[in-house]
Coordinates of C-alpha atoms in Angstrom, one line a residue:
Chain E
M433 CA 0.0 0.0 0.3
T434 CA 1.6 3.3 -1.1
S435 CA 1.3 6.2 1.1
G436 CA -0.7 8.2 -1.1
K437 CA -3.3 5.7 -1.2
Q438 CA -3.5 5.2 2.5
K439 CA -4.0 9.1 2.8
I440 CA -6.8 9.2 -0.1
T441 CA -8.6 6.4 2.3
W442 CA -8.1 8.2 5.4
A443 CA -9.3 11.3 3.7
V444 CA -12.6 9.4 2.6
I445 CA -12.9 7.9 5.9
A446 CA -12.4 11.2 7.7
V447 CA -15.2 12.7 5.3
L448 CA -17.5 10.2 6.4
V449 CA -17.0 10.5 10.1
L450 CA -17.1 13.8 10.3
L451 CA -20.2 13.5 7.9
Y452 CA -22.0 11.2 10.6
A453 CA -21.2 13.3 13.6
L454 CA -22.0 16.8 12.2
F455 CA -24.5 16.3 9.7
P456 CA -27.3 16.5 12.2
V457 CA -26.2 19.7 13.8
A458 CA -25.8 21.0 10.3
S459 CA -29.2 20.5 9.9
I460 CA -30.7 22.1 12.7
L461 CA -28.4 24.9 12.0
S462 CA -29.4 25.6 8.7
T463 CA -33.1 25.2 9.8
S464 CA -32.3 27.9 12.6
F465 CA -31.8 30.5 9.9
K466 CA -34.9 29.9 7.3
S467 CA -37.7 32.2 7.6
P468 CA -41.3 30.8 8.3
S469 CA -41.8 30.4 4.3
D470 CA -38.8 29.2 3.7
L471 CA -39.2 26.3 6.1
T472 CA -41.4 24.3 4.2
S473 CA -39.1 24.4 0.9
G474 CA -38.3 21.1 0.9
K475 CA -34.5 22.5 1.0
F476 CA -31.5 22.0 3.2
L477 CA -30.4 25.3 2.9
P478 CA -32.3 28.6 3.7
S479 CA -33.1 29.8 0.2
S480 CA -32.4 33.2 0.5
G481 CA -28.8 32.9 0.9
A482 CA -27.8 34.1 4.3
G483 CA -30.7 33.3 5.7
T484 CA -32.6 35.2 8.2
L485 CA -31.9 35.9 12.0
D486 CA -35.4 36.5 12.9
N487 CA -35.4 33.0 14.9
Y488 CA -32.6 33.9 17.2
K489 CA -34.1 37.4 17.7
Q490 CA -37.4 35.9 18.5
I491 CA -35.8 34.1 21.3
L492 CA -33.5 36.5 22.3
V493 CA -35.2 39.7 22.4
G494 CA -38.6 39.2 21.1
D495 CA -41.7 37.3 22.3
A496 CA -40.2 33.9 23.2
Q497 CA -37.2 36.0 25.3
G498 CA -39.2 35.2 28.7
L499 CA -39.4 31.7 28.1
F500 CA -36.1 30.7 26.6
L501 CA -33.8 33.3 28.9
S502 CA -35.3 32.2 31.9
A503 CA -35.1 28.5 30.8
L504 CA -31.2 28.9 30.1
R505 CA -30.6 30.6 33.3
N506 CA -32.1 28.0 35.0
S507 CA -30.3 25.3 32.6
I508 CA -27.0 26.9 33.4
G509 CA -27.6 27.4 37.1
I510 CA -28.8 24.1 37.9
A511 CA -26.6 22.0 35.7
L512 CA -23.5 24.3 37.2
I513 CA -25.0 23.6 40.9
A514 CA -25.8 19.7 40.6
T515 CA -22.2 19.4 38.7
F516 CA -20.7 21.2 41.8
I517 CA -21.8 19.0 44.5
A518 CA -21.5 15.9 42.8
V519 CA -18.1 16.8 42.0
V520 CA -17.1 17.6 45.4
L521 CA -18.9 14.8 47.0
A522 CA -17.3 12.4 44.3
T523 CA -13.8 13.6 44.9
L524 CA -13.6 13.0 48.8
C525 CA -15.4 9.3 48.1
A526 CA -13.2 8.7 45.2
Y527 CA -10.2 9.3 47.2
A528 CA -11.1 7.3 50.1
I529 CA -11.7 4.1 47.4
A530 CA -8.8 4.7 45.4
R531 CA -6.2 5.4 48.4
L532 CA -7.4 4.6 51.9
D533 CA -8.1 0.8 53.1
F534 CA -11.7 0.5 54.4
P535 CA -14.5 -2.2 54.4
G536 CA -17.2 -1.3 52.2
K537 CA -15.0 0.1 49.6
K538 CA -16.6 -2.5 46.9
V539 CA -20.6 -1.4 48.5
V540 CA -19.6 2.2 47.3
L541 CA -18.5 1.6 44.0
T542 CA -21.6 -1.3 43.6
T543 CA -24.0 1.2 44.7
A544 CA -22.5 4.2 42.4
L545 CA -23.1 1.5 39.5
A546 CA -26.6 0.6 40.6
V547 CA -27.7 4.1 40.7
S548 CA -26.4 4.9 37.4
I549 CA -28.3 2.1 35.6
F550 CA -31.5 3.1 37.5
P551 CA -34.2 3.9 35.8
V552 CA -34.7 7.5 35.8
I553 CA -38.6 7.8 35.2
S554 CA -38.9 5.4 38.2
I555 CA -37.8 8.1 40.6
V556 CA -39.7 10.8 39.2
T557 CA -43.2 9.6 40.5
P558 CA -42.3 9.4 44.0
L559 CA -40.5 12.6 43.9
F560 CA -43.5 14.3 42.0
N561 CA -45.7 13.4 44.8
L562 CA -42.8 14.4 47.5
W563 CA -41.7 17.7 46.1
R564 CA -45.6 18.4 45.8
N565 CA -45.9 17.9 49.3
I566 CA -42.9 19.7 50.8
G567 CA -42.7 22.6 48.4
L568 CA -39.9 21.5 46.5
Y569 CA -41.9 21.3 43.5
D570 CA -40.8 23.5 40.4
T571 CA -38.0 24.9 42.5
W572 CA -34.0 24.8 41.9
P573 CA -33.1 22.4 44.7
G574 CA -36.1 20.2 43.5
L575 CA -34.1 19.8 40.2
I576 CA -30.5 19.9 41.7
I577 CA -31.2 17.1 44.7
P578 CA -32.6 14.5 41.6
Y579 CA -29.9 15.5 39.2
L580 CA -27.4 14.0 41.8
S581 CA -28.6 10.6 40.7
L582 CA -27.3 11.5 37.4
T583 CA -24.2 13.0 38.1
L584 CA -22.7 11.5 41.3
P585 CA -22.3 8.0 40.1
I586 CA -20.5 8.6 36.9
S587 CA -18.3 11.3 39.1
I588 CA -17.3 8.8 41.6
W589 CA -16.3 6.2 39.0
T590 CA -14.7 8.3 36.6
L591 CA -12.5 10.2 39.6
A592 CA -11.7 6.7 40.9
A593 CA -9.9 5.6 38.1
F594 CA -8.3 8.9 37.5
F595 CA -7.2 9.0 41.4
R596 CA -5.8 5.3 40.8
Q597 CA -3.2 6.7 38.2
I598 CA -1.7 9.4 40.6
P599 CA 1.9 8.5 42.0
W600 CA 0.6 8.3 45.6
E601 CA 4.6 8.2 47.2
L602 CA 3.9 11.9 46.9
E603 CA 1.6 11.7 49.7
Q604 CA 3.3 9.3 51.7
A605 CA 6.5 11.6 51.1
A606 CA 4.3 14.4 52.6
Q607 CA 3.1 11.9 55.4
V608 CA 6.5 11.1 56.3
D609 CA 7.3 14.7 56.5
G610 CA 4.8 15.1 59.4
A611 CA 1.9 16.0 57.5
T612 CA -1.5 14.2 58.8
T613 CA -3.4 12.0 56.1
W614 CA -5.7 15.4 55.4
Q615 CA -2.9 17.9 55.1
A616 CA -1.0 15.1 52.8
F617 CA -4.6 14.9 50.7
R618 CA -4.7 18.5 50.5
K619 CA -1.3 19.8 49.8
A620 CA 0.4 16.9 48.2
I621 CA -2.9 15.2 45.9
V622 CA -4.9 17.8 45.2
P623 CA -2.8 19.7 42.8
L624 CA -2.2 16.1 41.1
A625 CA -6.0 15.4 41.1
A626 CA -7.1 18.5 39.6
P627 CA -7.1 17.9 35.9
G628 CA -8.8 14.8 36.8
V629 CA -11.4 16.6 38.7
F630 CA -11.9 19.0 36.1
T631 CA -12.3 16.4 33.4
T632 CA -15.0 14.7 35.6
A633 CA -17.1 18.3 36.3
I634 CA -17.4 18.5 32.4
I635 CA -18.6 14.8 32.0
A636 CA -21.2 15.2 34.8
F637 CA -22.2 18.8 33.5
F638 CA -22.9 17.3 29.9
I639 CA -25.1 15.0 31.8
A640 CA -26.9 17.1 33.9
W641 CA -27.5 19.6 31.0
N642 CA -28.5 16.5 28.6
D643 CA -31.8 15.9 31.5
F644 CA -35.3 16.1 30.0
V645 CA -37.1 13.3 32.3
Y646 CA -36.7 15.3 35.8
G647 CA -37.0 18.7 33.8
I648 CA -40.7 18.3 32.2
S649 CA -41.8 16.5 35.3
L650 CA -40.6 18.6 37.9
T651 CA -41.3 21.8 36.8
S652 CA -44.3 23.7 35.9
T653 CA -42.9 27.2 35.0
E654 CA -40.5 29.7 34.2
T655 CA -39.1 29.5 37.9
A656 CA -37.5 25.9 37.4
R657 CA -37.9 24.9 33.8
T658 CA -34.3 23.8 32.0
V659 CA -34.0 24.2 28.2
P660 CA -34.6 20.8 27.3
A661 CA -37.9 20.9 29.0
A662 CA -38.8 24.4 27.5
L663 CA -38.1 23.4 24.2
A664 CA -40.7 20.7 24.2
F665 CA -43.3 23.7 25.3
F666 CA -42.5 26.2 22.7
T667 CA -45.5 27.6 21.1
G668 CA -45.4 29.3 17.6
A669 CA -45.9 33.5 16.9
S670 CA -49.6 32.2 16.4
Q671 CA -51.7 29.3 17.3
F672 CA -50.8 28.4 13.6
E673 CA -47.6 28.8 13.2
A674 CA -45.0 26.2 14.1
P675 CA -42.6 26.8 16.5
T676 CA -39.9 25.1 14.4
G677 CA -37.4 28.2 13.6
A678 CA -37.5 29.2 17.4
I679 CA -36.7 25.6 18.9
S680 CA -33.9 25.5 16.3
A681 CA -32.3 28.6 17.3
A682 CA -32.7 27.8 21.0
A683 CA -31.1 24.6 19.9
I684 CA -28.1 25.9 18.4
I685 CA -27.7 28.4 21.1
V686 CA -27.7 25.3 24.0
T687 CA -25.4 23.4 21.7
I688 CA -22.7 26.2 21.7
P689 CA -21.0 25.3 25.0
V690 CA -21.2 21.6 24.2
V691 CA -19.3 22.4 20.9
L692 CA -16.9 24.5 22.7
L693 CA -16.1 22.5 25.6
V694 CA -15.4 19.3 23.0
L695 CA -13.4 21.5 20.8
L696 CA -11.2 22.8 24.1
F697 CA -11.0 19.3 26.1
Q698 CA -11.8 16.6 23.4
R699 CA -8.3 14.8 24.8
Q700 CA -9.4 15.1 28.7
I701 CA -13.2 13.8 27.8
V702 CA -12.0 10.7 25.8
S703 CA -9.6 10.0 28.1
G704 CA -12.0 10.5 31.2
L705 CA -14.6 8.5 29.6
T706 CA -12.7 5.4 28.4
Q707 CA -11.0 5.1 31.9
G708 CA -14.0 5.4 34.2
A709 CA -15.6 2.6 32.0
V710 CA -13.2 0.2 31.8
K711 CA -9.6 0.4 33.3
G712 CA -9.1 -0.2 36.8
Chain R
M660 CA 10.8 9.5 47.6
S661 CA 12.3 12.9 48.2
T662 CA 15.7 13.5 50.4
T663 CA 13.9 15.0 53.1
S664 CA 11.5 11.8 53.9
T665 CA 14.6 9.5 53.8
K666 CA 16.1 11.9 56.4
E667 CA 12.8 11.7 58.2
S668 CA 12.4 8.3 58.0
K669 CA 16.0 7.8 59.5
S670 CA 15.6 9.9 62.5
V671 CA 11.8 8.3 63.4
A672 CA 14.0 4.7 63.1
P673 CA 15.4 4.5 66.6
T674 CA 11.9 4.5 68.3
T675 CA 10.9 0.8 69.7
R676 CA 9.1 -1.5 67.4
Q677 CA 6.3 -1.8 70.1
R678 CA 5.5 1.9 69.5
R679 CA 5.6 1.4 65.9
R680 CA 3.2 -1.4 66.0
A681 CA 0.8 0.4 67.9
N682 CA 1.3 3.2 65.7
L683 CA 0.2 1.4 62.6
S684 CA -3.0 -0.2 64.3
D685 CA -4.0 3.3 65.1
R686 CA -3.3 4.4 61.6
A687 CA -5.4 1.6 60.3
K688 CA -8.2 2.6 62.6
S689 CA -8.1 6.2 61.5
E690 CA -8.0 5.4 58.0
R691 CA -11.0 3.4 58.1
R692 CA -12.6 6.1 59.8
L693 CA -11.4 8.9 57.4
G694 CA -12.2 6.3 54.6
W695 CA -16.1 6.1 55.7
Y696 CA -16.0 10.2 56.6
L697 CA -15.0 10.8 53.0
A698 CA -16.8 8.1 51.1
G699 CA -19.8 8.3 53.5
P700 CA -21.7 11.6 52.3
A701 CA -21.7 10.6 48.7
F702 CA -22.9 7.4 49.6
I703 CA -25.9 8.6 51.6
V704 CA -26.5 11.1 49.0
M705 CA -26.6 8.3 46.2
L706 CA -29.1 6.2 48.4
A707 CA -31.4 9.2 49.5
V708 CA -32.2 9.8 45.6
T709 CA -32.3 6.5 44.6
L710 CA -33.1 3.8 47.3
Y711 CA -35.5 6.1 49.0
P712 CA -37.9 7.4 46.1
I713 CA -38.0 3.4 44.8
L714 CA -39.4 2.4 48.4
Q715 CA -41.6 5.2 48.6
A716 CA -43.0 4.2 44.7
F717 CA -43.3 0.7 45.9
W718 CA -45.3 2.0 49.0
D719 CA -47.4 4.3 47.0
S720 CA -47.9 1.2 44.4
L721 CA -50.0 -0.8 46.8
F722 CA -52.6 2.1 47.1
S723 CA -55.2 3.4 44.8
L724 CA -53.9 7.2 44.9
R725 CA -54.9 9.9 42.4
L726 CA -53.9 13.3 42.8
T727 CA -57.4 14.4 41.4
A728 CA -59.2 12.7 44.4
P729 CA -56.4 12.7 47.3
D730 CA -59.3 11.9 49.8
D731 CA -60.5 8.4 47.9
T732 CA -56.8 7.0 49.1
T733 CA -57.2 3.2 50.0
F734 CA -54.8 0.3 50.4
I735 CA -55.4 -2.2 47.8
W736 CA -52.4 -4.5 47.8
F737 CA -51.1 -5.7 44.7
A738 CA -54.5 -4.7 42.6
N739 CA -52.2 -1.6 40.9
Y740 CA -49.9 -4.6 39.4
I741 CA -52.8 -6.6 38.4
T742 CA -54.2 -3.6 36.5
V743 CA -51.1 -2.8 34.6
L744 CA -50.1 -6.4 33.9
S745 CA -53.5 -7.4 32.5
D746 CA -53.6 -4.0 30.0
P747 CA -52.4 -4.7 26.8
I748 CA -50.9 -1.5 26.7
W749 CA -48.1 -2.4 29.1
W750 CA -47.5 -5.5 27.0
R751 CA -47.4 -3.2 23.8
D752 CA -45.2 -0.6 25.3
L753 CA -43.2 -3.4 26.6
G754 CA -42.7 -4.6 23.0
V755 CA -41.6 -1.3 21.6
T756 CA -39.4 -0.6 24.1
L757 CA -37.5 -4.2 23.8
I758 CA -37.5 -3.4 19.8
I759 CA -35.9 0.0 20.3
T760 CA -33.5 -1.8 22.5
V761 CA -32.4 -4.8 20.5
V762 CA -32.1 -2.8 17.1
T763 CA -30.4 0.1 18.5
V764 CA -28.1 -1.8 20.6
I765 CA -27.0 -4.3 17.6
I766 CA -26.5 -1.5 15.3
E767 CA -24.4 0.4 17.6
L768 CA -22.1 -2.0 18.6
I769 CA -21.2 -2.5 14.8
L770 CA -21.4 1.0 14.3
G771 CA -19.6 2.0 17.4
F772 CA -17.1 -1.0 16.4
A773 CA -16.0 0.7 13.4
L774 CA -15.8 3.9 15.1
A775 CA -13.3 2.4 17.6
L776 CA -11.0 1.0 14.9
V777 CA -11.1 3.9 12.8
M778 CA -10.1 6.2 16.0
D779 CA -7.7 3.4 17.1
K780 CA -6.1 3.1 13.7
A781 CA -6.4 6.9 12.3
I782 CA -3.0 8.6 11.3
K783 CA -1.9 11.0 14.1
S784 CA -2.8 14.3 12.3
L785 CA -6.4 12.8 12.3
R786 CA -7.0 11.5 15.6
G787 CA -7.6 14.8 17.4
L788 CA -10.0 15.4 14.7
L789 CA -12.1 12.6 14.6
R790 CA -12.3 12.3 18.3
T791 CA -13.5 16.0 18.4
A792 CA -16.3 15.1 15.9
I793 CA -17.3 12.0 17.6
L794 CA -17.4 14.0 21.1
V795 CA -20.2 16.1 19.4
P796 CA -23.0 13.8 19.3
Y797 CA -22.2 12.4 22.7
G798 CA -22.4 16.2 24.4
I799 CA -25.5 17.2 22.3
I800 CA -28.6 17.1 24.2
T801 CA -31.1 14.5 23.6
V802 CA -33.8 16.8 22.9
V803 CA -32.0 18.8 20.2
S804 CA -30.9 15.7 18.5
A805 CA -34.6 14.4 18.7
Y806 CA -35.8 17.9 17.1
A807 CA -32.9 17.9 14.6
W808 CA -34.0 14.4 13.1
F809 CA -37.6 15.2 13.2
Y810 CA -37.3 18.3 11.2
A811 CA -35.2 17.0 8.9
F812 CA -37.7 14.0 8.2
D813 CA -41.1 16.0 9.0
I814 CA -43.4 16.5 5.9
N815 CA -43.7 19.8 6.5
S816 CA -39.7 21.4 7.3
G817 CA -38.1 18.4 6.3
Y818 CA -35.9 17.8 3.4
I819 CA -35.2 14.1 3.3
N820 CA -38.2 13.4 1.4
H821 CA -36.8 15.8 -1.5
W822 CA -33.7 14.3 -1.4
F823 CA -34.2 10.8 -1.7
D824 CA -37.6 10.7 -3.7
W825 CA -35.9 8.9 -6.4
I826 CA -36.0 5.6 -4.0
P827 CA -39.2 3.9 -4.4
G828 CA -41.9 4.4 -1.5
I829 CA -40.0 7.8 -0.8
S830 CA -42.0 11.3 -1.7
P831 CA -42.4 14.6 -1.0
D832 CA -46.0 13.3 0.3
L833 CA -44.7 10.6 2.8
N834 CA -45.3 11.6 6.4
W835 CA -42.6 9.8 8.5
F836 CA -44.5 10.4 11.5
A837 CA -48.0 9.0 10.6
E838 CA -47.3 5.3 11.1
F839 CA -45.7 3.1 13.4
W840 CA -42.5 1.7 11.7
P841 CA -41.3 5.0 9.6
S842 CA -41.6 7.0 12.8
L843 CA -39.7 4.3 14.8
S844 CA -37.1 4.2 12.6
V845 CA -36.3 8.0 12.7
I846 CA -36.6 7.6 16.7
M847 CA -34.4 5.1 16.7
A848 CA -31.6 6.8 14.1
S849 CA -31.6 9.8 16.6
E850 CA -31.0 7.5 19.3
I851 CA -28.3 5.6 17.7
W852 CA -26.6 9.0 16.1
K853 CA -26.5 10.3 19.8
T854 CA -25.1 7.3 21.8
T855 CA -22.7 5.5 19.3
P856 CA -20.1 7.7 20.5
F857 CA -20.5 6.6 23.8
I858 CA -20.0 2.7 22.9
S859 CA -17.2 3.6 20.7
L860 CA -15.3 4.9 23.2
L861 CA -15.6 1.9 25.6
L862 CA -14.8 -0.3 22.5
L863 CA -12.1 2.1 22.1
A864 CA -10.6 1.5 25.5
G865 CA -11.0 -2.1 24.9
L866 CA -9.1 -2.3 21.7
A867 CA -6.3 -0.8 23.7
Q868 CA -6.0 -3.5 26.0
V869 CA -5.8 -6.2 23.8
P870 CA -2.1 -7.0 23.6
S871 CA -0.2 -5.7 20.7
E872 CA 2.2 -9.0 20.5
L873 CA -1.0 -10.9 19.7
T874 CA -2.3 -9.4 16.8
E875 CA 1.4 -8.9 15.5
A876 CA 2.1 -12.6 16.3
A877 CA -1.2 -13.3 14.0
Q878 CA -0.2 -11.2 11.2
V879 CA 3.5 -12.9 11.1
D880 CA 1.4 -16.1 10.5
G881 CA -0.4 -14.9 7.8
A882 CA -3.8 -14.4 9.2
T883 CA -5.8 -11.9 7.2
W884 CA -7.7 -8.8 8.9
W885 CA -10.6 -10.7 9.3
E886 CA -9.2 -13.8 11.2
R887 CA -7.0 -11.5 13.1
M888 CA -10.6 -9.6 14.1
R889 CA -12.3 -12.4 14.8
K890 CA -9.8 -14.8 16.6
V891 CA -7.4 -12.6 18.1
I892 CA -8.8 -9.0 18.9
V893 CA -12.8 -9.9 19.7
P894 CA -12.0 -12.5 21.9
N895 CA -9.5 -10.4 23.9
M896 CA -11.8 -7.5 24.3
K897 CA -14.8 -9.5 25.3
A898 CA -15.4 -8.0 28.7
A899 CA -15.4 -4.5 27.2
I900 CA -17.7 -5.3 24.9
M901 CA -20.2 -7.0 27.2
V902 CA -19.9 -3.8 29.4
A903 CA -20.3 -1.8 26.4
V904 CA -23.5 -3.7 25.4
L905 CA -24.9 -3.9 28.9
F906 CA -24.5 -0.2 29.5
R907 CA -26.3 0.6 26.3
T908 CA -29.1 -2.0 27.0
L909 CA -30.3 -0.7 30.1
D910 CA -29.8 2.9 28.8
A911 CA -31.7 2.2 25.5
F912 CA -34.6 0.3 28.0
R913 CA -35.3 3.8 29.3
I914 CA -35.9 5.5 26.1
F915 CA -37.9 8.8 26.8
D916 CA -36.6 12.1 25.6
N917 CA -36.7 11.1 21.3
V918 CA -40.3 9.3 21.8
F919 CA -41.4 12.6 23.6
I920 CA -40.3 15.2 21.0
M921 CA -40.8 13.1 17.9
T922 CA -44.5 11.4 18.2
N923 CA -45.4 11.4 22.2
G924 CA -46.3 7.6 21.9
A925 CA -48.3 8.2 19.0
H926 CA -49.3 5.6 16.2
G927 CA -48.3 2.6 19.1
T928 CA -44.5 3.8 19.5
E929 CA -45.1 4.7 23.0
V930 CA -42.7 3.1 25.2
L931 CA -42.6 2.1 29.2
S932 CA -41.0 5.5 30.6
L933 CA -43.4 7.2 28.7
L934 CA -46.6 5.0 29.9
A935 CA -44.9 5.8 33.2
Y936 CA -44.7 9.4 32.6
R937 CA -48.4 9.9 31.1
T938 CA -49.8 8.0 34.0
S939 CA -48.3 9.6 37.1
I940 CA -47.0 13.3 35.6
S941 CA -50.1 13.5 33.1
R942 CA -53.0 11.8 34.4
L943 CA -52.0 12.4 38.1
E944 CA -52.5 8.3 39.2
I945 CA -50.0 8.2 41.4
G946 CA -50.8 4.6 42.7
L947 CA -50.9 3.2 39.1
G948 CA -47.8 5.4 37.9
S949 CA -45.8 4.0 41.2
A950 CA -46.8 0.4 40.1
I951 CA -45.5 1.4 36.6
S952 CA -42.3 2.6 37.7
V953 CA -41.7 -0.4 40.1
L954 CA -42.1 -2.6 37.2
L955 CA -39.7 -0.9 34.9
F956 CA -37.3 -1.1 38.0
V957 CA -38.0 -4.9 38.1
C958 CA -37.1 -5.1 34.4
V959 CA -33.9 -3.3 34.2
L960 CA -33.1 -5.6 37.4
I961 CA -34.2 -9.0 35.4
I962 CA -32.1 -7.5 32.5
C963 CA -28.7 -7.4 34.8
F964 CA -29.6 -10.3 36.5
V965 CA -29.2 -12.4 32.8
A966 CA -26.4 -10.2 31.8
I967 CA -24.6 -11.2 35.0
K968 CA -25.8 -14.5 35.5
L969 CA -26.1 -15.8 31.9
F970 CA -23.0 -13.9 30.0
K971 CA -21.1 -13.5 32.7
V972 CA -20.7 -9.7 32.9
D973 CA -18.2 -8.7 35.2
L974 CA -19.3 -5.1 36.1
A975 CA -17.1 -4.7 39.2
G976 CA -14.5 -6.5 38.1
T977 CA -13.7 -3.7 35.3
Q978 CA -12.4 -1.4 38.2
G979 CA -12.0 -4.3 40.8
D980 CA -9.7 -3.6 43.7
K981 CA -5.9 -2.6 42.6

């Protein structure tokens, strides 16, 4: 096989993979620039050349502004807080699992595994009832708490895998130098563990950002409704107009942070996902 | 070890053996305590957000309980379960859920394996680009993916019909979301697109664990690419494949977002999660909805049990003790 031939083969493969991965995104991006009359053209691209920004105007400064911007604020706030709590708890937990000898280590890991495969919808019914009774329905904490069932288990697994690769001699060295276990953890290990913690936070954020079931079940108004849930409740400018353009524009806006994170931290995310899943 | 630490240990050395032993067991004890101090909060939170709700769901499922008539709550033992299990809708939805699960997992496994091979073998200059591209579907919100696919196929805003009208059966008048199989196909396409990257990353990690000496030896012995794949690579990454399949099966089994957005269960495309949602959240029948939730949970347990006992998937072993 000549290297020229190989290059062409790889170019073709790369184009195919890029088409696969990006085509649906390109599709909704193109839809987001279509005017209402353009939507039914049956063509991929908006017909008027550059397209229209009306859909973005509608959700950012127009009629749908209240609905979308509050949802965006809720999504960002709730996902960030749920990620933060999960990563803090998981960091402590994963450190103990990777480093300390204590009975019940396996129980904790198995529980994390069991929680991560738990059907979300099974949690929703009892929480729906309970939240209404204790006033957590349609509030931020009412979503943050169940989000922990999504973000915490994967954080524990990913971090435990990361922490097992840290050179722990450093910690022993610190302890021999007279530091307590806690000091050794804080001074010697935290700086080394930070990249793993950061990667875990990205993965946990993706998962919280993606949630739909909790979002539509445990909220009812703009106080706490997240973007995925709000998208499902978008209505057109008039009763007879489908909200296609506005939904597409909103979809693109909430996809931007995902694409940015992926572009910046591709290597870390891949290693986080593969280590957490398979390696010991 | 640094120089300071060796100095330090030298100065500690003269202490008596006895004292050192006492210190050790003290340390072991405090290590245990610290272990639970650190792992305990996460452990308790996990139980609080899953074990407690499922127990509550089980309790609620024993009552005839509707939020529209909260005063009529009566204890009815397992009558809700009988109602659910004798309703053909439960079995229809279970069937749809199983079709989606089996079809998507099989296609994802093949597609994901191909992607994993591509990422594994890719020339250096392409590796970053390919991985970045693959991560886009992984990170995208499922609801966004659902809308992207829905609008592409939709009879009003879609272009797929116009692009492929040369294929018999496809015309601009074809309404994909008016019948069972066409709508289910688009639902599955969106699900497959969004989740294949995850399975391919798990398989990529599995590929990395196949000892390269084995594949090289097979190559020297004149094995073809297909033979190497079938006899060396796949058997050596069986554990990774099994874990990937089990994770994806359980994930596919709780499919909700794509169905909700595209058809909301119309034309017989309702899945079990949607049935539970419709019963408890839309119709406020908490008793019945709880019974469905518990049954869904039992289904997941059965899948796990079958996987672990029959197929010997060693989940804990994937990250067993050092």
